[in-house]
Amino acid sequence: QVQLVESGGGLVQAGGSLRLSCAASGTTFRINNMDWYRQAPGKQRELVAAISRGGSTNYADSVKGRFTISRDNSKKTVYLQMNSLKPEDTAGYYCKVATIFHDYWGQGTQVTVSS
């Protein structure tokens, strides 16, 4: 069973920055894709950014140029650097990691951006 521990959320003013982390433990299987999703109240969960094991990245149009996803395979950790934050970035942020057998979700960390 994989455990995911997320950290780094909080309250920030518009234009500010936050860095989210998600550390995986409890598995010896190789971790493939690592993703960040977000869900705002009343909205569907959406993919924010994804990174493959080899480092290829993909971003939602709404965050391109502002957010950067990265990973440290030796630490089984994925990061999301969020710059130039906007009030519309306010949401619960969730990491998801994929092994060959199963996808696992983190518990979520809240990001609130005030105007």
Backbone as XML, in Angstrom:
<?xml version="1.0"?>
<chain id="A" units="angstrom">
  <residue number="1" name="GLN">
    <atom name="N" x="0.842" y="-1.181" z="0.000"/>
    <atom name="CA" x="0.000" y="0.000" z="0.000"/>
    <atom name="C" x="0.890" y="1.248" z="0.000"/>
  </residue>
  <residue number="2" name="VAL">
    <atom name="N" x="0.599" y="2.179" z="-0.893"/>
    <atom name="CA" x="1.372" y="3.409" z="-1.000"/>
    <atom name="C" x="0.744" y="4.488" z="-0.137"/>
  </residue>
  <residue number="3" name="GLN">
    <atom name="N" x="1.564" y="5.175" z="0.617"/>
    <atom name="CA" x="1.110" y="6.348" z="1.368"/>
    <atom name="C" x="1.697" y="7.597" z="0.721"/>
  </residue>
  <residue number="4" name="LEU">
    <atom name="N" x="0.851" y="8.613" z="0.589"/>
    <atom name="CA" x="1.269" y="9.896" z="0.030"/>
    <atom name="C" x="1.062" y="10.982" z="1.073"/>
  </residue>
  <residue number="5" name="VAL">
    <atom name="N" x="2.106" y="11.745" z="1.328"/>
    <atom name="CA" x="2.028" y="12.841" z="2.286"/>
    <atom name="C" x="2.285" y="14.148" z="1.541"/>
  </residue>
  <residue number="6" name="GLU">
    <atom name="N" x="1.277" y="14.995" z="1.545"/>
    <atom name="CA" x="1.361" y="16.282" z="0.864"/>
    <atom name="C" x="1.622" y="17.389" z="1.871"/>
  </residue>
  <residue number="7" name="SER">
    <atom name="N" x="2.294" y="18.420" z="1.414"/>
    <atom name="CA" x="2.544" y="19.576" z="2.261"/>
    <atom name="C" x="2.755" y="20.805" z="1.387"/>
  </residue>
  <residue number="8" name="GLY">
    <atom name="N" x="2.702" y="21.971" z="2.021"/>
    <atom name="CA" x="3.041" y="23.202" z="1.330"/>
    <atom name="C" x="1.889" y="24.121" z="1.013"/>
  </residue>
  <residue number="9" name="GLY">
    <atom name="N" x="0.668" y="23.686" z="1.248"/>
    <atom name="CA" x="-0.461" y="24.562" z="0.985"/>
    <atom name="C" x="-0.555" y="25.673" z="2.003"/>
  </residue>
  <residue number="10" name="GLY">
    <atom name="N" x="-1.469" y="26.597" z="1.754"/>
    <atom name="CA" x="-1.659" y="27.699" z="2.694"/>
    <atom name="C" x="-2.387" y="28.852" z="2.060"/>
  </residue>
  <residue number="11" name="LEU">
    <atom name="N" x="-2.348" y="29.966" z="2.773"/>
    <atom name="CA" x="-3.000" y="31.204" z="2.328"/>
    <atom name="C" x="-1.932" y="32.167" z="1.809"/>
  </residue>
  <residue number="12" name="VAL">
    <atom name="N" x="-2.165" y="32.699" z="0.628"/>
    <atom name="CA" x="-1.200" y="33.613" z="0.023"/>
    <atom name="C" x="-1.948" y="34.698" z="-0.726"/>
  </residue>
  <residue number="13" name="GLN">
    <atom name="N" x="-1.343" y="35.864" z="-0.836"/>
    <atom name="CA" x="-1.954" y="36.934" z="-1.602"/>
    <atom name="C" x="-1.738" y="36.719" z="-3.095"/>
  </residue>
  <residue number="14" name="ALA">
    <atom name="N" x="-2.614" y="37.290" z="-3.878"/>
    <atom name="CA" x="-2.462" y="37.213" z="-5.325"/>
    <atom name="C" x="-1.088" y="37.732" z="-5.736"/>
  </residue>
  <residue number="15" name="GLY">
    <atom name="N" x="-0.475" y="37.001" z="-6.669"/>
    <atom name="CA" x="0.872" y="37.348" z="-7.094"/>
    <atom name="C" x="1.959" y="36.619" z="-6.335"/>
  </residue>
  <residue number="16" name="GLY">
    <atom name="N" x="1.579" y="35.963" z="-5.262"/>
    <atom name="CA" x="2.543" y="35.257" z="-4.439"/>
    <atom name="C" x="2.864" y="33.865" z="-4.968"/>
  </residue>
  <residue number="17" name="SER">
    <atom name="N" x="3.655" y="33.147" z="-4.186"/>
    <atom name="CA" x="4.120" y="31.821" z="-4.592"/>
    <atom name="C" x="3.944" y="30.811" z="-3.462"/>
  </residue>
  <residue number="18" name="LEU">
    <atom name="N" x="3.774" y="29.575" z="-3.853"/>
    <atom name="CA" x="3.763" y="28.447" z="-2.930"/>
    <atom name="C" x="4.444" y="27.273" z="-3.611"/>
  </residue>
  <residue number="19" name="ARG">
    <atom name="N" x="4.992" y="26.374" z="-2.804"/>
    <atom name="CA" x="5.578" y="25.147" z="-3.330"/>
    <atom name="C" x="4.958" y="23.955" z="-2.612"/>
  </residue>
  <residue number="20" name="LEU">
    <atom name="N" x="4.293" y="23.104" z="-3.390"/>
    <atom name="CA" x="3.684" y="21.903" z="-2.848"/>
    <atom name="C" x="4.642" y="20.727" z="-2.999"/>
  </residue>
  <residue number="21" name="SER">
    <atom name="N" x="4.576" y="19.825" z="-2.028"/>
    <atom name="CA" x="5.367" y="18.594" z="-2.086"/>
    <atom name="C" x="4.461" y="17.401" z="-1.837"/>
  </residue>
  <residue number="22" name="CYS">
    <atom name="N" x="4.806" y="16.275" z="-2.419"/>
    <atom name="CA" x="4.062" y="15.038" z="-2.203"/>
    <atom name="C" x="5.084" y="13.900" z="-2.184"/>
  </residue>
  <residue number="23" name="ALA">
    <atom name="N" x="5.221" y="13.286" z="-1.026"/>
    <atom name="CA" x="6.196" y="12.221" z="-0.845"/>
    <atom name="C" x="5.496" y="10.876" z="-0.751"/>
  </residue>
  <residue number="24" name="ALA">
    <atom name="N" x="5.966" y="9.917" z="-1.523"/>
    <atom name="CA" x="5.385" y="8.579" z="-1.535"/>
    <atom name="C" x="6.248" y="7.620" z="-0.726"/>
  </residue>
  <residue number="25" name="SER">
    <atom name="N" x="5.581" y="6.708" z="-0.045"/>
    <atom name="CA" x="6.284" y="5.668" z="0.708"/>
    <atom name="C" x="5.452" y="4.397" z="0.713"/>
  </residue>
  <residue number="26" name="GLY">
    <atom name="N" x="6.073" y="3.295" z="1.113"/>
    <atom name="CA" x="5.327" y="2.067" z="1.280"/>
    <atom name="C" x="5.260" y="1.174" z="0.061"/>
  </residue>
  <residue number="27" name="THR">
    <atom name="N" x="6.071" y="1.469" z="-0.956"/>
    <atom name="CA" x="6.060" y="0.613" z="-2.123"/>
    <atom name="C" x="7.477" y="0.395" z="-2.639"/>
  </residue>
  <residue number="28" name="THR">
    <atom name="N" x="7.704" y="-0.790" z="-3.158"/>
    <atom name="CA" x="8.974" y="-1.072" z="-3.808"/>
    <atom name="C" x="8.811" y="-1.038" z="-5.323"/>
  </residue>
  <residue number="29" name="PHE">
    <atom name="N" x="7.572" y="-0.888" z="-5.758"/>
    <atom name="CA" x="7.326" y="-0.843" z="-7.193"/>
    <atom name="C" x="7.742" y="0.507" z="-7.754"/>
  </residue>
  <residue number="30" name="ARG">
    <atom name="N" x="8.119" y="0.490" z="-9.002"/>
    <atom name="CA" x="8.522" y="1.720" z="-9.648"/>
    <atom name="C" x="7.322" y="2.660" z="-9.797"/>
  </residue>
  <residue number="31" name="ILE">
    <atom name="N" x="7.555" y="3.915" z="-9.480"/>
    <atom name="CA" x="6.513" y="4.928" z="-9.658"/>
    <atom name="C" x="6.663" y="5.518" z="-11.040"/>
  </residue>
  <residue number="32" name="ASN">
    <atom name="N" x="5.606" y="5.495" z="-11.792"/>
    <atom name="CA" x="5.626" y="6.036" z="-13.148"/>
    <atom name="C" x="5.180" y="7.497" z="-13.122"/>
  </residue>
  <residue number="33" name="ASN">
    <atom name="N" x="4.043" y="7.821" z="-13.700"/>
    <atom name="CA" x="3.600" y="9.215" z="-13.711"/>
    <atom name="C" x="3.280" y="9.728" z="-12.315"/>
  </residue>
  <residue number="34" name="MET">
    <atom name="N" x="3.580" y="10.998" z="-12.102"/>
    <atom name="CA" x="3.203" y="11.704" z="-10.881"/>
    <atom name="C" x="2.476" y="12.975" z="-11.315"/>
  </residue>
  <residue number="35" name="ASP">
    <atom name="N" x="1.293" y="13.186" z="-10.780"/>
    <atom name="CA" x="0.426" y="14.271" z="-11.242"/>
    <atom name="C" x="-0.047" y="15.120" z="-10.065"/>
  </residue>
  <residue number="36" name="TRP">
    <atom name="N" x="-0.403" y="16.348" z="-10.397"/>
    <atom name="CA" x="-1.121" y="17.220" z="-9.467"/>
    <atom name="C" x="-2.484" y="17.557" z="-10.074"/>
  </residue>
  <residue number="37" name="TYR">
    <atom name="N" x="-3.517" y="17.401" z="-9.267"/>
    <atom name="CA" x="-4.871" y="17.783" z="-9.616"/>
    <atom name="C" x="-5.338" y="18.850" z="-8.625"/>
  </residue>
  <residue number="38" name="ARG">
    <atom name="N" x="-6.409" y="19.529" z="-8.997"/>
    <atom name="CA" x="-7.036" y="20.436" z="-8.050"/>
    <atom name="C" x="-8.544" y="20.393" z="-8.211"/>
  </residue>
  <residue number="39" name="GLN">
    <atom name="N" x="-9.212" y="20.737" z="-7.118"/>
    <atom name="CA" x="-10.665" y="20.768" z="-7.128"/>
    <atom name="C" x="-11.147" y="21.942" z="-6.302"/>
  </residue>
  <residue number="40" name="ALA">
    <atom name="N" x="-11.869" y="22.827" z="-6.956"/>
    <atom name="CA" x="-12.470" y="23.963" z="-6.283"/>
    <atom name="C" x="-13.901" y="23.602" z="-5.899"/>
  </residue>
  <residue number="41" name="PRO">
    <atom name="N" x="-14.465" y="24.277" z="-4.890"/>
    <atom name="CA" x="-15.838" y="23.972" z="-4.479"/>
    <atom name="C" x="-16.811" y="24.071" z="-5.648"/>
  </residue>
  <residue number="42" name="GLY">
    <atom name="N" x="-17.620" y="23.034" z="-5.818"/>
    <atom name="CA" x="-18.624" y="23.043" z="-6.863"/>
    <atom name="C" x="-18.107" y="22.738" z="-8.250"/>
  </residue>
  <residue number="43" name="LYS">
    <atom name="N" x="-16.816" y="22.433" z="-8.345"/>
    <atom name="CA" x="-16.234" y="22.146" z="-9.657"/>
    <atom name="C" x="-15.651" y="20.739" z="-9.690"/>
  </residue>
  <residue number="44" name="GLN">
    <atom name="N" x="-15.452" y="20.237" z="-10.890"/>
    <atom name="CA" x="-14.840" y="18.926" z="-11.046"/>
    <atom name="C" x="-13.336" y="18.999" z="-10.810"/>
  </residue>
  <residue number="45" name="ARG">
    <atom name="N" x="-12.796" y="17.873" z="-10.381"/>
    <atom name="CA" x="-11.345" y="17.797" z="-10.213"/>
    <atom name="C" x="-10.694" y="17.877" z="-11.600"/>
  </residue>
  <residue number="46" name="GLU">
    <atom name="N" x="-9.624" y="18.672" z="-11.687"/>
    <atom name="CA" x="-8.963" y="18.854" z="-12.974"/>
    <atom name="C" x="-7.466" y="18.623" z="-12.848"/>
  </residue>
  <residue number="47" name="LEU">
    <atom name="N" x="-6.884" y="18.147" z="-13.931"/>
    <atom name="CA" x="-5.442" y="17.947" z="-13.969"/>
    <atom name="C" x="-4.747" y="19.292" z="-14.087"/>
  </residue>
  <residue number="48" name="VAL">
    <atom name="N" x="-3.788" y="19.520" z="-13.219"/>
    <atom name="CA" x="-3.023" y="20.762" z="-13.248"/>
    <atom name="C" x="-1.702" y="20.559" z="-13.975"/>
  </residue>
  <residue number="49" name="ALA">
    <atom name="N" x="-0.981" y="19.500" z="-13.589"/>
    <atom name="CA" x="0.326" y="19.230" z="-14.177"/>
    <atom name="C" x="0.664" y="17.765" z="-14.005"/>
  </residue>
  <residue number="50" name="ALA">
    <atom name="N" x="1.437" y="17.246" z="-14.937"/>
    <atom name="CA" x="1.838" y="15.843" z="-14.894"/>
    <atom name="C" x="3.300" y="15.737" z="-15.289"/>
  </residue>
  <residue number="51" name="ILE">
    <atom name="N" x="3.967" y="14.736" z="-14.721"/>
    <atom name="CA" x="5.365" y="14.501" z="-15.067"/>
    <atom name="C" x="5.619" y="13.004" z="-15.118"/>
  </residue>
  <residue number="52" name="SER">
    <atom name="N" x="6.270" y="12.585" z="-16.202"/>
    <atom name="CA" x="6.596" y="11.173" z="-16.358"/>
    <atom name="C" x="7.852" y="10.835" z="-15.566"/>
  </residue>
  <residue number="53" name="ARG">
    <atom name="N" x="8.154" y="9.562" z="-15.486"/>
    <atom name="CA" x="9.350" y="9.153" z="-14.765"/>
    <atom name="C" x="10.600" y="9.735" z="-15.413"/>
  </residue>
  <residue number="54" name="GLY">
    <atom name="N" x="10.545" y="9.893" z="-16.724"/>
    <atom name="CA" x="11.687" y="10.435" z="-17.444"/>
    <atom name="C" x="11.765" y="11.950" z="-17.445"/>
  </residue>
  <residue number="55" name="GLY">
    <atom name="N" x="10.726" y="12.599" z="-16.901"/>
    <atom name="CA" x="10.771" y="14.052" z="-16.773"/>
    <atom name="C" x="9.958" y="14.827" z="-17.780"/>
  </residue>
  <residue number="56" name="SER">
    <atom name="N" x="9.244" y="14.157" z="-18.655"/>
    <atom name="CA" x="8.363" y="14.874" z="-19.578"/>
    <atom name="C" x="7.191" y="15.466" z="-18.804"/>
  </residue>
  <residue number="57" name="THR">
    <atom name="N" x="6.839" y="16.701" z="-19.147"/>
    <atom name="CA" x="5.810" y="17.402" z="-18.393"/>
    <atom name="C" x="4.638" y="17.821" z="-19.269"/>
  </residue>
  <residue number="58" name="ASN">
    <atom name="N" x="3.516" y="18.047" z="-18.608"/>
    <atom name="CA" x="2.307" y="18.497" z="-19.278"/>
    <atom name="C" x="1.561" y="19.391" z="-18.312"/>
  </residue>
  <residue number="59" name="TYR">
    <atom name="N" x="1.012" y="20.499" z="-18.812"/>
    <atom name="CA" x="0.336" y="21.471" z="-17.954"/>
    <atom name="C" x="-1.033" y="21.837" z="-18.494"/>
  </residue>
  <residue number="60" name="ALA">
    <atom name="N" x="-1.931" y="22.155" z="-17.592"/>
    <atom name="CA" x="-3.189" y="22.770" z="-17.991"/>
    <atom name="C" x="-2.894" y="24.154" z="-18.554"/>
  </residue>
  <residue number="61" name="ASP">
    <atom name="N" x="-3.673" y="24.567" z="-19.531"/>
    <atom name="CA" x="-3.451" y="25.870" z="-20.155"/>
    <atom name="C" x="-3.496" y="27.001" z="-19.133"/>
  </residue>
  <residue number="62" name="SER">
    <atom name="N" x="-4.338" y="26.852" z="-18.131"/>
    <atom name="CA" x="-4.545" y="27.925" z="-17.160"/>
    <atom name="C" x="-3.328" y="28.170" z="-16.265"/>
  </residue>
  <residue number="63" name="VAL">
    <atom name="N" x="-2.388" y="27.228" z="-16.230"/>
    <atom name="CA" x="-1.235" y="27.383" z="-15.341"/>
    <atom name="C" x="0.093" y="27.442" z="-16.096"/>
  </residue>
  <residue number="64" name="LYS">
    <atom name="N" x="0.052" y="27.287" z="-17.393"/>
    <atom name="CA" x="1.291" y="27.321" z="-18.174"/>
    <atom name="C" x="2.022" y="28.648" z="-17.970"/>
  </residue>
  <residue number="65" name="GLY">
    <atom name="N" x="3.320" y="28.539" z="-17.745"/>
    <atom name="CA" x="4.127" y="29.727" z="-17.536"/>
    <atom name="C" x="4.150" y="30.215" z="-16.097"/>
  </residue>
  <residue number="66" name="ARG">
    <atom name="N" x="3.286" y="29.648" z="-15.255"/>
    <atom name="CA" x="3.238" y="30.072" z="-13.847"/>
    <atom name="C" x="3.614" y="28.927" z="-12.900"/>
  </residue>
  <residue number="67" name="PHE">
    <atom name="N" x="3.226" y="27.715" z="-13.254"/>
    <atom name="CA" x="3.481" y="26.548" z="-12.401"/>
    <atom name="C" x="4.559" y="25.681" z="-13.031"/>
  </residue>
  <residue number="68" name="THR">
    <atom name="N" x="5.355" y="25.038" z="-12.188"/>
    <atom name="CA" x="6.375" y="24.110" z="-12.640"/>
    <atom name="C" x="6.326" y="22.841" z="-11.805"/>
  </residue>
  <residue number="69" name="ILE">
    <atom name="N" x="6.182" y="21.712" z="-12.489"/>
    <atom name="CA" x="6.187" y="20.423" z="-11.812"/>
    <atom name="C" x="7.575" y="19.806" z="-11.948"/>
  </residue>
  <residue number="70" name="SER">
    <atom name="N" x="8.030" y="19.151" z="-10.883"/>
    <atom name="CA" x="9.315" y="18.468" z="-10.909"/>
    <atom name="C" x="9.232" y="17.260" z="-9.981"/>
  </residue>
  <residue number="71" name="ARG">
    <atom name="N" x="10.227" y="16.401" z="-10.064"/>
    <atom name="CA" x="10.224" y="15.219" z="-9.221"/>
    <atom name="C" x="11.649" y="14.809" z="-8.882"/>
  </residue>
  <residue number="72" name="ASP">
    <atom name="N" x="11.763" y="14.112" z="-7.758"/>
    <atom name="CA" x="13.026" y="13.526" z="-7.334"/>
    <atom name="C" x="12.764" y="12.036" z="-7.178"/>
  </residue>
  <residue number="73" name="ASN">
    <atom name="N" x="13.193" y="11.247" z="-8.131"/>
    <atom name="CA" x="12.891" y="9.817" z="-8.099"/>
    <atom name="C" x="13.551" y="9.117" z="-6.912"/>
  </residue>
  <residue number="74" name="SER">
    <atom name="N" x="14.694" y="9.591" z="-6.495"/>
    <atom name="CA" x="15.371" y="8.954" z="-5.361"/>
    <atom name="C" x="14.605" y="9.159" z="-4.064"/>
  </residue>
  <residue number="75" name="LYS">
    <atom name="N" x="13.847" y="10.249" z="-3.992"/>
    <atom name="CA" x="13.031" y="10.537" z="-2.806"/>
    <atom name="C" x="11.564" y="10.202" z="-3.015"/>
  </residue>
  <residue number="76" name="LYS">
    <atom name="N" x="11.212" y="9.724" z="-4.206"/>
    <atom name="CA" x="9.818" y="9.409" z="-4.535"/>
    <atom name="C" x="8.923" y="10.603" z="-4.198"/>
  </residue>
  <residue number="77" name="THR">
    <atom name="N" x="9.357" y="11.762" z="-4.611"/>
    <atom name="CA" x="8.655" y="13.004" z="-4.275"/>
    <atom name="C" x="8.412" y="13.812" z="-5.535"/>
  </residue>
  <residue number="78" name="VAL">
    <atom name="N" x="7.226" y="14.406" z="-5.593"/>
    <atom name="CA" x="6.874" y="15.311" z="-6.671"/>
    <atom name="C" x="6.592" y="16.679" z="-6.073"/>
  </residue>
  <residue number="79" name="TYR">
    <atom name="N" x="6.964" y="17.717" z="-6.819"/>
    <atom name="CA" x="6.808" y="19.092" z="-6.363"/>
    <atom name="C" x="5.968" y="19.870" z="-7.365"/>
  </residue>
  <residue number="80" name="LEU">
    <atom name="N" x="5.326" y="20.911" z="-6.866"/>
    <atom name="CA" x="4.632" y="21.848" z="-7.735"/>
    <atom name="C" x="4.969" y="23.256" z="-7.257"/>
  </residue>
  <residue number="81" name="GLN">
    <atom name="N" x="5.787" y="23.936" z="-8.026"/>
    <atom name="CA" x="6.119" y="25.327" z="-7.750"/>
    <atom name="C" x="5.072" y="26.206" z="-8.410"/>
  </residue>
  <residue number="82" name="MET">
    <atom name="N" x="4.388" y="27.001" z="-7.621"/>
    <atom name="CA" x="3.302" y="27.829" z="-8.122"/>
    <atom name="C" x="3.669" y="29.289" z="-7.918"/>
  </residue>
  <residue number="83" name="ASN">
    <atom name="N" x="3.829" y="30.005" z="-9.006"/>
    <atom name="CA" x="4.162" y="31.429" z="-8.982"/>
    <atom name="C" x="3.022" y="32.249" z="-9.566"/>
  </residue>
  <residue number="84" name="SER">
    <atom name="N" x="3.053" y="33.524" z="-9.304"/>
    <atom name="CA" x="2.035" y="34.452" z="-9.837"/>
    <atom name="C" x="0.634" y="33.916" z="-9.583"/>
  </residue>
  <residue number="85" name="LEU">
    <atom name="N" x="0.390" y="33.506" z="-8.369"/>
    <atom name="CA" x="-0.894" y="32.896" z="-8.031"/>
    <atom name="C" x="-2.037" y="33.883" z="-8.175"/>
  </residue>
  <residue number="86" name="LYS">
    <atom name="N" x="-3.180" y="33.342" z="-8.594"/>
    <atom name="CA" x="-4.390" y="34.131" z="-8.811"/>
    <atom name="C" x="-5.498" y="33.597" z="-7.907"/>
  </residue>
  <residue number="87" name="PRO">
    <atom name="N" x="-6.485" y="34.410" z="-7.599"/>
    <atom name="CA" x="-7.599" y="33.908" z="-6.780"/>
    <atom name="C" x="-8.269" y="32.673" z="-7.383"/>
  </residue>
  <residue number="88" name="GLU">
    <atom name="N" x="-8.309" y="32.582" z="-8.682"/>
    <atom name="CA" x="-8.925" y="31.415" z="-9.314"/>
    <atom name="C" x="-8.100" y="30.145" z="-9.171"/>
  </residue>
  <residue number="89" name="ASP">
    <atom name="N" x="-6.901" y="30.237" z="-8.611"/>
    <atom name="CA" x="-6.113" y="29.044" z="-8.302"/>
    <atom name="C" x="-6.529" y="28.428" z="-6.966"/>
  </residue>
  <residue number="90" name="THR">
    <atom name="N" x="-7.401" y="29.106" z="-6.245"/>
    <atom name="CA" x="-7.866" y="28.594" z="-4.958"/>
    <atom name="C" x="-8.568" y="27.254" z="-5.140"/>
  </residue>
  <residue number="91" name="ALA">
    <atom name="N" x="-8.098" y="26.237" z="-4.422"/>
    <atom name="CA" x="-8.650" y="24.886" z="-4.558"/>
    <atom name="C" x="-7.933" y="23.954" z="-3.597"/>
  </residue>
  <residue number="92" name="GLY">
    <atom name="N" x="-8.466" y="22.756" z="-3.468"/>
    <atom name="CA" x="-7.726" y="21.669" z="-2.836"/>
    <atom name="C" x="-6.836" y="21.040" z="-3.897"/>
  </residue>
  <residue number="93" name="TYR">
    <atom name="N" x="-5.577" y="20.840" z="-3.562"/>
    <atom name="CA" x="-4.624" y="20.268" z="-4.517"/>
    <atom name="C" x="-4.273" y="18.846" z="-4.076"/>
  </residue>
  <residue number="94" name="TYR">
    <atom name="N" x="-4.327" y="17.939" z="-5.024"/>
    <atom name="CA" x="-4.136" y="16.517" z="-4.745"/>
    <atom name="C" x="-3.049" y="15.945" z="-5.654"/>
  </residue>
  <residue number="95" name="CYS">
    <atom name="N" x="-2.162" y="15.175" z="-5.089"/>
    <atom name="CA" x="-1.206" y="14.476" z="-5.936"/>
    <atom name="C" x="-1.722" y="13.071" z="-6.220"/>
  </residue>
  <residue number="96" name="LYS">
    <atom name="N" x="-1.323" y="12.572" z="-7.352"/>
    <atom name="CA" x="-1.639" y="11.212" z="-7.746"/>
    <atom name="C" x="-0.380" y="10.573" z="-8.307"/>
  </residue>
  <residue number="97" name="VAL">
    <atom name="N" x="-0.096" y="9.356" z="-7.863"/>
    <atom name="CA" x="1.051" y="8.640" z="-8.403"/>
    <atom name="C" x="0.584" y="7.316" z="-8.958"/>
  </residue>
  <residue number="98" name="ALA">
    <atom name="N" x="1.247" y="6.865" z="-9.988"/>
    <atom name="CA" x="0.864" y="5.639" z="-10.671"/>
    <atom name="C" x="1.994" y="4.620" z="-10.593"/>
  </residue>
  <residue number="99" name="THR">
    <atom name="N" x="1.646" y="3.421" z="-10.135"/>
    <atom name="CA" x="2.543" y="2.290" z="-10.280"/>
    <atom name="C" x="1.979" y="1.414" z="-11.392"/>
  </residue>
  <residue number="100" name="ILE">
    <atom name="N" x="2.645" y="0.331" z="-11.675"/>
    <atom name="CA" x="2.183" y="-0.554" z="-12.741"/>
    <atom name="C" x="0.831" y="-1.166" z="-12.399"/>
  </residue>
  <residue number="101" name="PHE">
    <atom name="N" x="0.529" y="-1.243" z="-11.108"/>
    <atom name="CA" x="-0.681" y="-1.933" z="-10.683"/>
    <atom name="C" x="-1.837" y="-1.004" z="-10.341"/>
  </residue>
  <residue number="102" name="HIS">
    <atom name="N" x="-1.543" y="0.193" z="-9.847"/>
    <atom name="CA" x="-2.615" y="0.994" z="-9.248"/>
    <atom name="C" x="-2.225" y="2.464" z="-9.214"/>
  </residue>
  <residue number="103" name="ASP">
    <atom name="N" x="-3.249" y="3.312" z="-9.191"/>
    <atom name="CA" x="-3.056" y="4.744" z="-8.944"/>
    <atom name="C" x="-3.374" y="5.043" z="-7.489"/>
  </residue>
  <residue number="104" name="TYR">
    <atom name="N" x="-2.614" y="5.952" z="-6.905"/>
    <atom name="CA" x="-2.825" y="6.330" z="-5.510"/>
    <atom name="C" x="-2.979" y="7.842" z="-5.413"/>
  </residue>
  <residue number="105" name="TRP">
    <atom name="N" x="-3.861" y="8.276" z="-4.511"/>
    <atom name="CA" x="-4.153" y="9.696" z="-4.315"/>
    <atom name="C" x="-3.709" y="10.146" z="-2.924"/>
  </residue>
  <residue number="106" name="GLY">
    <atom name="N" x="-3.228" y="11.385" z="-2.865"/>
    <atom name="CA" x="-2.938" y="12.003" z="-1.590"/>
    <atom name="C" x="-4.204" y="12.539" z="-0.946"/>
  </residue>
  <residue number="107" name="GLN">
    <atom name="N" x="-4.073" y="13.006" z="0.289"/>
    <atom name="CA" x="-5.234" y="13.472" z="1.053"/>
    <atom name="C" x="-5.632" y="14.896" z="0.687"/>
  </residue>
  <residue number="108" name="GLY">
    <atom name="N" x="-4.760" y="15.586" z="-0.011"/>
    <atom name="CA" x="-5.062" y="16.950" z="-0.445"/>
    <atom name="C" x="-4.485" y="17.996" z="0.481"/>
  </residue>
  <residue number="109" name="THR">
    <atom name="N" x="-4.139" y="19.125" z="-0.101"/>
    <atom name="CA" x="-3.676" y="20.277" z="0.660"/>
    <atom name="C" x="-4.360" y="21.518" z="0.088"/>
  </residue>
  <residue number="110" name="GLN">
    <atom name="N" x="-4.841" y="22.378" z="0.975"/>
    <atom name="CA" x="-5.630" y="23.535" z="0.541"/>
    <atom name="C" x="-4.726" y="24.702" z="0.157"/>
  </residue>
  <residue number="111" name="VAL">
    <atom name="N" x="-5.028" y="25.297" z="-0.972"/>
    <atom name="CA" x="-4.367" y="26.520" z="-1.415"/>
    <atom name="C" x="-5.437" y="27.591" z="-1.556"/>
  </residue>
  <residue number="112" name="THR">
    <atom name="N" x="-5.252" y="28.695" z="-0.842"/>
    <atom name="CA" x="-6.187" y="29.803" z="-0.894"/>
    <atom name="C" x="-5.439" y="31.064" z="-1.287"/>
  </residue>
  <residue number="113" name="VAL">
    <atom name="N" x="-5.904" y="31.699" z="-2.356"/>
    <atom name="CA" x="-5.261" y="32.908" z="-2.862"/>
    <atom name="C" x="-6.223" y="34.070" z="-2.681"/>
  </residue>
  <residue number="114" name="SER">
    <atom name="N" x="-5.812" y="35.040" z="-1.907"/>
    <atom name="CA" x="-6.672" y="36.200" z="-1.644"/>
    <atom name="C" x="-6.368" y="37.310" z="-2.645"/>
  </residue>
  <residue number="115" name="SER">
    <atom name="N" x="-7.392" y="38.073" z="-2.960"/>
    <atom name="CA" x="-7.226" y="39.172" z="-3.940"/>
    <atom name="C" x="-6.850" y="40.465" z="-3.259"/>
  </residue>
</chain>
